[in-house]
Short mmCIF file of C-alpha atoms in Angstrom, two decimals:
data_model
loop_
_atom_site.label_atom_id
_atom_site.label_comp_id
_atom_site.label_asym_id
_atom_site.label_seq_id
_atom_site.Cartn_x
_atom_site.Cartn_y
_atom_site.Cartn_z
CA UNK A 291 -133.65 219.50 112.58
CA UNK A 292 -130.73 217.50 111.25
CA UNK A 293 -129.73 218.93 107.89
CA UNK A 294 -126.99 218.50 105.31
CA UNK A 295 -126.59 220.97 102.46
CA UNK A 296 -124.15 220.31 99.62
CA UNK A 297 -122.72 222.95 97.32
CA UNK A 298 -119.94 223.38 94.79
CA UNK A 299 -121.18 221.24 91.93
CA UNK A 300 -121.20 222.38 88.34
CA UNK A 301 -119.59 221.88 84.98
CA UNK A 302 -115.93 220.95 84.81
CA UNK A 303 -113.69 220.00 81.91
CA UNK A 304 -111.97 216.64 81.79
CA UNK A 305 -108.81 216.95 83.84
CA UNK A 306 -110.27 219.81 85.81
CA UNK A 307 -111.09 220.24 89.48
CA UNK A 308 -114.05 220.99 91.70
CA UNK A 309 -114.44 221.28 95.46
CA UNK A 310 -117.68 220.15 97.03
CA UNK A 311 -118.82 221.30 100.45
CA UNK A 312 -121.42 219.84 102.78
CA UNK A 313 -122.63 222.05 105.63
CA UNK A 314 -124.17 220.23 108.57
CA UNK A 315 -126.56 221.51 111.21
CA UNK A 316 -128.85 220.19 113.91
CA UNK A 317 -126.48 217.62 115.39
CA UNK A 318 -123.03 217.27 116.96
CA UNK A 319 -121.02 217.19 113.75
CA UNK A 320 -117.73 216.36 115.45
CA UNK A 321 -119.18 213.13 116.79
CA UNK A 322 -119.97 211.48 113.47
CA UNK A 323 -118.32 209.84 110.50
CA UNK A 324 -119.26 211.53 107.24
CA UNK A 325 -119.60 210.00 103.78
CA UNK A 326 -119.80 211.01 100.14
CA UNK A 327 -121.95 208.87 97.84
CA UNK A 328 -122.53 209.53 94.15
CA UNK A 329 -125.24 208.61 91.69
CA UNK A 330 -124.56 208.79 87.95
CA UNK A 331 -127.56 209.96 85.90
CA UNK A 332 -130.22 207.24 85.83
CA UNK A 333 -128.07 204.81 87.77
CA UNK A 334 -127.61 203.51 91.30
CA UNK A 335 -125.76 204.63 94.41
CA UNK A 336 -121.99 204.32 94.69
CA UNK A 337 -120.04 205.02 97.87
CA UNK A 338 -117.10 207.38 97.24
CA UNK A 339 -115.32 208.24 100.48
CA UNK A 340 -115.58 208.42 104.25
CA UNK A 341 -113.89 210.32 107.05
CA UNK A 342 -114.08 209.63 110.76
CA UNK A 343 -115.09 212.13 113.40
CA UNK A 344 -111.68 213.78 113.88
CA UNK A 345 -110.34 213.30 110.37
CA UNK A 346 -107.72 210.74 111.35
CA UNK A 347 -109.22 207.86 109.35
CA UNK A 348 -110.05 208.27 105.66
CA UNK A 349 -111.02 205.75 103.00
CA UNK A 350 -111.72 206.06 99.27
CA UNK A 351 -113.31 203.95 96.59
CA UNK A 352 -110.70 202.56 94.20
CA UNK A 353 -112.27 204.56 91.36
CA UNK A 354 -111.35 207.91 92.97
CA UNK A 355 -108.25 207.04 94.98
CA UNK A 356 -105.40 209.42 94.22
CA UNK A 357 -107.72 211.95 92.58
CA UNK A 358 -110.25 212.88 95.30
CA UNK A 359 -109.51 214.14 98.82
CA UNK A 360 -112.02 214.21 101.65
CA UNK A 361 -111.54 216.53 104.61
CA UNK A 362 -113.54 218.15 107.36
CA UNK A 363 -113.57 221.27 109.50
CA UNK A 364 -115.34 220.52 112.75
CA UNK A 365 -115.27 224.20 113.73
CA UNK A 366 -117.30 224.99 110.61
CA UNK A 367 -119.44 221.82 110.71
CA UNK A 368 -118.46 221.15 107.13
CA UNK A 369 -117.08 218.22 105.15
CA UNK A 370 -115.37 218.69 101.80
CA UNK A 371 -114.56 216.66 98.72
CA UNK A 372 -111.73 217.99 96.56
CA UNK A 373 -112.01 216.40 93.15
CA UNK A 374 -109.02 216.62 90.81
CA UNK A 375 -108.23 215.06 87.43
CA UNK A 376 -111.93 214.76 86.74
CA UNK A 377 -113.16 212.27 84.16
CA UNK A 378 -116.43 211.95 82.25
CA UNK A 379 -117.31 208.95 84.41
CA UNK A 380 -117.25 211.19 87.51
CA UNK A 381 -120.44 212.85 86.24
CA UNK A 382 -123.04 212.27 88.96
CA UNK A 383 -125.11 213.76 91.72
CA UNK A 384 -122.92 213.79 94.79
CA UNK A 385 -124.57 213.30 98.18
CA UNK A 386 -123.07 213.73 101.59
CA UNK A 387 -124.45 211.68 104.44
CA UNK A 388 -123.93 211.18 108.14
CA UNK A 389 -122.75 207.83 109.39
CA UNK A 390 -124.86 206.38 112.18
CA UNK A 391 -124.16 203.52 114.55
CA UNK A 392 -122.05 200.88 112.88
CA UNK A 393 -122.41 202.33 109.44
CA UNK A 394 -125.81 203.12 107.99
CA UNK A 395 -126.33 206.55 106.44
CA UNK A 396 -128.85 209.05 107.72
CA UNK A 397 -129.77 211.66 106.67
CA UNK A 398 -128.65 212.48 103.15
CA UNK A 399 -128.23 215.94 101.69
CA UNK A 400 -130.20 217.00 98.63
CA UNK A 401 -127.17 216.40 96.41
CA UNK A 402 -125.10 218.53 94.05
CA UNK A 403 -124.67 217.73 90.36
CA UNK A 404 -121.19 217.43 88.92
CA UNK A 405 -120.93 217.30 85.14
CA UNK A 406 -117.58 216.58 83.51
CA UNK A 407 -117.63 217.46 79.84
CA UNK A 408 -115.69 219.43 77.28
CA UNK B 153 -115.62 194.09 97.93
CA UNK B 154 -118.97 192.62 98.94
CA UNK B 155 -121.35 192.55 95.98
CA UNK B 156 -125.01 193.22 96.69
CA UNK B 157 -127.50 191.87 94.16
CA UNK B 158 -131.17 192.80 94.25
CA UNK B 159 -134.08 191.08 92.56
CA UNK B 160 -136.17 191.85 90.70
CA UNK B 161 -134.89 195.00 88.98
CA UNK B 162 -138.46 196.26 88.87
CA UNK B 163 -141.92 195.18 89.92
CA UNK B 164 -145.45 196.44 89.49
CA UNK B 165 -147.91 195.78 92.29
CA UNK B 166 -151.56 196.70 92.70
CA UNK B 167 -152.50 199.18 95.40
CA UNK B 168 -153.01 197.37 98.69
CA UNK B 169 -151.09 194.32 97.58
CA UNK B 170 -147.78 193.00 98.94
CA UNK B 171 -144.42 193.85 97.39
CA UNK B 172 -141.23 191.96 98.19
CA UNK B 173 -137.69 192.89 97.19
CA UNK B 174 -134.79 190.50 97.61
CA UNK B 175 -131.18 191.37 98.32
CA UNK B 176 -128.30 188.89 98.29
CA UNK B 177 -124.77 189.59 99.50
CA UNK B 178 -121.72 187.85 98.07
CA UNK B 179 -120.60 186.93 101.59
CA UNK B 180 -122.22 186.78 104.99
CA UNK B 181 -122.85 190.14 106.62
CA UNK B 182 -123.88 188.62 109.93
CA UNK B 183 -121.64 189.68 112.82
CA UNK B 184 -121.73 186.52 114.88
CA UNK B 185 -120.62 187.98 118.20
CA UNK B 186 -123.53 190.44 118.31
CA UNK B 187 -125.90 188.42 116.10
CA UNK B 188 -126.69 191.39 113.88
CA UNK B 189 -126.80 191.67 110.11
CA UNK B 190 -125.06 194.76 108.78
CA UNK B 191 -127.75 195.62 106.24
CA UNK B 192 -129.80 198.74 105.59
CA UNK B 193 -132.63 199.56 103.20
CA UNK B 194 -133.23 202.96 101.60
CA UNK B 195 -136.09 204.44 99.61
CA UNK B 196 -135.42 206.98 96.86
CA UNK B 197 -138.33 208.80 95.29
CA UNK B 198 -137.92 210.59 91.98
CA UNK B 199 -135.80 213.73 92.29
CA UNK B 200 -135.09 213.17 95.98
CA UNK B 201 -132.15 211.87 97.99
CA UNK B 202 -132.32 208.40 99.52
CA UNK B 203 -134.16 207.99 102.80
CA UNK B 204 -133.25 205.41 105.44
CA UNK B 205 -136.00 202.86 106.04
CA UNK B 206 -134.41 199.96 107.91
CA UNK B 207 -131.09 199.13 109.57
CA UNK B 208 -129.72 196.00 111.27
CA UNK B 209 -131.71 194.21 108.51
CA UNK B 210 -135.01 194.49 110.40
CA UNK B 211 -135.07 197.60 112.64
CA UNK B 212 -137.44 200.19 111.26
CA UNK B 213 -136.24 203.79 111.38
CA UNK B 214 -138.38 206.12 113.48
CA UNK B 215 -141.32 207.46 111.50
CA UNK B 216 -141.26 204.73 108.86
CA UNK B 217 -144.72 203.18 108.41
CA UNK B 218 -145.08 199.67 109.80
CA UNK B 219 -146.12 198.32 106.40
CA UNK B 220 -142.36 198.28 105.68
CA UNK B 221 -140.50 195.33 107.19
CA UNK B 222 -137.10 193.74 106.74
CA UNK B 223 -136.11 190.13 107.19
CA UNK B 224 -133.34 187.67 106.46
CA UNK B 225 -129.91 186.78 107.75
CA UNK B 226 -126.44 185.90 106.56
CA UNK B 227 -126.54 186.51 102.81
CA UNK B 228 -130.24 186.66 101.94
CA UNK B 229 -132.56 189.50 102.84
CA UNK B 230 -136.01 190.78 101.96
CA UNK B 231 -137.77 194.12 102.16
CA UNK B 232 -141.54 193.69 102.28
CA UNK B 233 -144.19 196.33 101.79
CA UNK B 234 -147.29 194.66 103.20
CA UNK B 235 -149.89 196.86 101.52
CA UNK B 236 -148.55 199.06 98.74
CA UNK B 237 -149.61 202.70 98.83
CA UNK B 238 -149.30 205.25 96.02
CA UNK B 239 -146.62 207.12 97.96
CA UNK B 240 -144.42 204.00 98.02
CA UNK B 241 -143.57 204.34 94.33
CA UNK B 242 -139.79 204.64 94.43
CA UNK B 243 -136.50 202.87 93.89
CA UNK B 244 -135.35 200.79 96.85
CA UNK B 245 -131.71 200.02 97.63
CA UNK B 246 -130.10 197.60 100.05
CA UNK B 247 -126.67 198.42 101.49
CA UNK B 248 -124.16 196.44 103.49
CA UNK B 249 -122.08 198.22 106.11
CA UNK B 250 -120.18 195.13 107.27
CA UNK B 251 -117.02 196.24 105.48
CA UNK B 252 -115.66 199.22 103.60
CA UNK B 253 -116.51 199.99 100.83
CA UNK B 254 -120.11 200.09 101.96
CA UNK B 255 -121.75 198.70 98.85
CA UNK B 256 -125.28 199.09 97.54
CA UNK B 257 -127.51 196.87 95.49
CA UNK B 258 -128.38 198.07 91.99
CA UNK B 259 -131.85 199.17 93.07
CA UNK B 260 -135.39 197.87 92.56
CA UNK B 261 -138.02 200.11 91.02
CA UNK B 262 -141.49 199.70 92.50
CA UNK B 263 -144.48 200.89 90.48
CA UNK B 264 -148.25 200.65 90.66
CA UNK B 265 -149.90 198.05 88.44
#
């Protein structure tokens, strides 16, 4: 069974940091792009970042560029999102997802909640 | 960035009736050389992550009931639920994957009338 499990969310102060992890199983992790998508409470889906299969191509949304860093460890079947200089507007459920074909996302993890508040 | 706009924001449909959700992109997401539209539809039930329903604008994901169908091309797309079931209550999102950032519509909430 293809599965993605996020962890690392929690409460952070403005200006603080968190590191999210997404552990993958049930598929050849090293063969897929991976994505982070976030969903602020009660709102819609917003793409955050993507990384290609070997980590050589990385892209960020403008809203997180310079503050967030995506990375992956293919030996551990895990993708990470290092979030620094956190702001209140970063509060959201963060999902990781596998990129399929030319770019749709399937499946999605269950999400991890990040709350930025003093 | 390509802006995806869904309509309506919400709709209430009687059980067994048809529901249609529209999605408009700010530029064409049709790849002419392969004649495919770079559009996906997702379903998100309360408290759950999104689930892929349709990709290439009209290809149903394995296991998705055939009451769900996608249509459209270029900039205008529609997700149709031919006969609404209670388990279809959810928020539905369209997404373009023609360019990065892969942008989503704002979502359409489907409820039972």
